[in-house]
Short mmCIF file of C-alpha atoms in Angstrom, two decimals:
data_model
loop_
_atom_site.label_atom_id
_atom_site.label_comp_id
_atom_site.label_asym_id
_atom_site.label_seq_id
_atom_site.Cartn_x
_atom_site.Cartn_y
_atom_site.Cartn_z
CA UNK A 1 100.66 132.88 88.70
CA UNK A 2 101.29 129.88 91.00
CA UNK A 3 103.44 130.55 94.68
CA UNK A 4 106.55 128.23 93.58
CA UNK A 5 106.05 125.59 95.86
CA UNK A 6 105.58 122.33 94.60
CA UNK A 7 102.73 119.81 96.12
CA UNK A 8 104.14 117.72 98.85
CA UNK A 9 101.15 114.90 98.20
CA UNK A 10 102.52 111.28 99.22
CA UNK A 11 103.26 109.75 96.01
CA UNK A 12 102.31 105.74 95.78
CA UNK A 13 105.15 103.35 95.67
CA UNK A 14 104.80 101.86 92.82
CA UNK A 15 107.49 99.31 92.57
CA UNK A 16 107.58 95.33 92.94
CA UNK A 17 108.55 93.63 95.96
CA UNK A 18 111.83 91.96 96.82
CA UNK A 19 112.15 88.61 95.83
CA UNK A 20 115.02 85.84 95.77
CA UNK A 21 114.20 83.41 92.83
CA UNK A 22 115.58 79.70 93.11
CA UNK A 23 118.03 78.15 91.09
CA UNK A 24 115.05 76.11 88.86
CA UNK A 25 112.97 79.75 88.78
CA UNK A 26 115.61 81.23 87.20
CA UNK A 27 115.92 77.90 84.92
CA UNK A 28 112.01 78.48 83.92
CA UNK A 29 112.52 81.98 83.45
CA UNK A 30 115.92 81.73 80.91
CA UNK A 31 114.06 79.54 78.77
CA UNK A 32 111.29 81.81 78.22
CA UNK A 33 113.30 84.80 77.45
CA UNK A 34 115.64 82.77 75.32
CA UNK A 35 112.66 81.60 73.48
CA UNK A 36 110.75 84.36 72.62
CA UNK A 37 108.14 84.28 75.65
CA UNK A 38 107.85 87.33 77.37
CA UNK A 39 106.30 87.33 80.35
CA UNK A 40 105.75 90.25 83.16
CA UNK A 41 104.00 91.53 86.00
CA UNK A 42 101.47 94.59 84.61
CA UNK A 43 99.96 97.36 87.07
CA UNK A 44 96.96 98.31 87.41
CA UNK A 45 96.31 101.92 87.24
CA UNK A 46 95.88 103.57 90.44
CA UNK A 47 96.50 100.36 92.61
CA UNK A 48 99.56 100.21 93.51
CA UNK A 49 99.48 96.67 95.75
CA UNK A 50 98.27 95.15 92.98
CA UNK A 51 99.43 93.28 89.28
CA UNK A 52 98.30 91.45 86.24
CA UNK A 53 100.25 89.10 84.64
CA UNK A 54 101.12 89.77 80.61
CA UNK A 55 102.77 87.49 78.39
CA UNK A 56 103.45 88.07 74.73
CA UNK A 57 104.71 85.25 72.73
CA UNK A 58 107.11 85.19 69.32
CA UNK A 59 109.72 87.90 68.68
CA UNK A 60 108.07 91.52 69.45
CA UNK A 61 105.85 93.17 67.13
CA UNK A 62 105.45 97.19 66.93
CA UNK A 63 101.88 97.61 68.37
CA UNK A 64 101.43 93.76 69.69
CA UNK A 65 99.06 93.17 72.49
CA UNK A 66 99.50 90.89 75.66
CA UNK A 67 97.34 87.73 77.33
CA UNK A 68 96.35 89.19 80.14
CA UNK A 69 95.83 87.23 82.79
CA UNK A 70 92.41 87.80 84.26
CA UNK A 71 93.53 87.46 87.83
CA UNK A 72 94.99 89.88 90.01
CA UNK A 73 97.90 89.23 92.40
CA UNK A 74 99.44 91.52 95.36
CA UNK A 75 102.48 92.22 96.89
CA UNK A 76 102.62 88.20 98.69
CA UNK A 77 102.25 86.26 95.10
CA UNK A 78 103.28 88.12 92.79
CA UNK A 79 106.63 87.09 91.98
CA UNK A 80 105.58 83.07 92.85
CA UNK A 81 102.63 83.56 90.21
CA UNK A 82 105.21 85.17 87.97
CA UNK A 83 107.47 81.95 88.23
CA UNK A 84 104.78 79.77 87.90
CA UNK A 85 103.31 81.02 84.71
CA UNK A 86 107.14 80.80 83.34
CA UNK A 87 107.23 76.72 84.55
CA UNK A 88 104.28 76.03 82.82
CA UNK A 89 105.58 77.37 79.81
CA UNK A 90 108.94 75.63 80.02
CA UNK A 91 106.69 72.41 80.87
CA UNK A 92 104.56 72.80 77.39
CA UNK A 93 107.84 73.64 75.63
CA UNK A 94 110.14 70.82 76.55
CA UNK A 95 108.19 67.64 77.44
#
């Protein structure tokens, strides 16, 4: 039987930075969620300075799977990769 006391290990912070998105960021990213394109930052097991990028396109299918983008971005470009990936969508989508 076990002592009671739980492990006091340093647990990884997984979350995503901060970030303030401009006014045409948030432009790129409305059209993609109002159009079926979902796009979002992925960890990566066991990393937790580190992302993929996933995006899933068309309305969501029980058991879909994601692009994944092949690159991996940290904690600095993250969220500008993020809003990147949604302008080039909204580029292909409206011109």
């Amino acid at each position: 039987m076990g002592s009671g006391l739980k492990s006091k290990k340093k647990k990884d912070n997984y979350s995503l930075p901060q970030y303030i998105a401009s006014e045409d960021e948030l432009k790129w990213r409305n059209y993609c969620i109002k159009n079926d394109i979902r796009i979002s930052p992925m960890g990566i097991y066991r990393d937790p300075n580190n992302w993929h990028i996933e995006v899933r396109l068309g309305p969501y299918k029980k058991g879909e799977k994601g692009y994944v983008s092949p690159n991996i971005y940290d904690r600095k470009n993250i969220w500008k990769e993020y809003y990147l990936m949604c302008k080039y969508y909204y580029d292909k989508h409206t011109r």
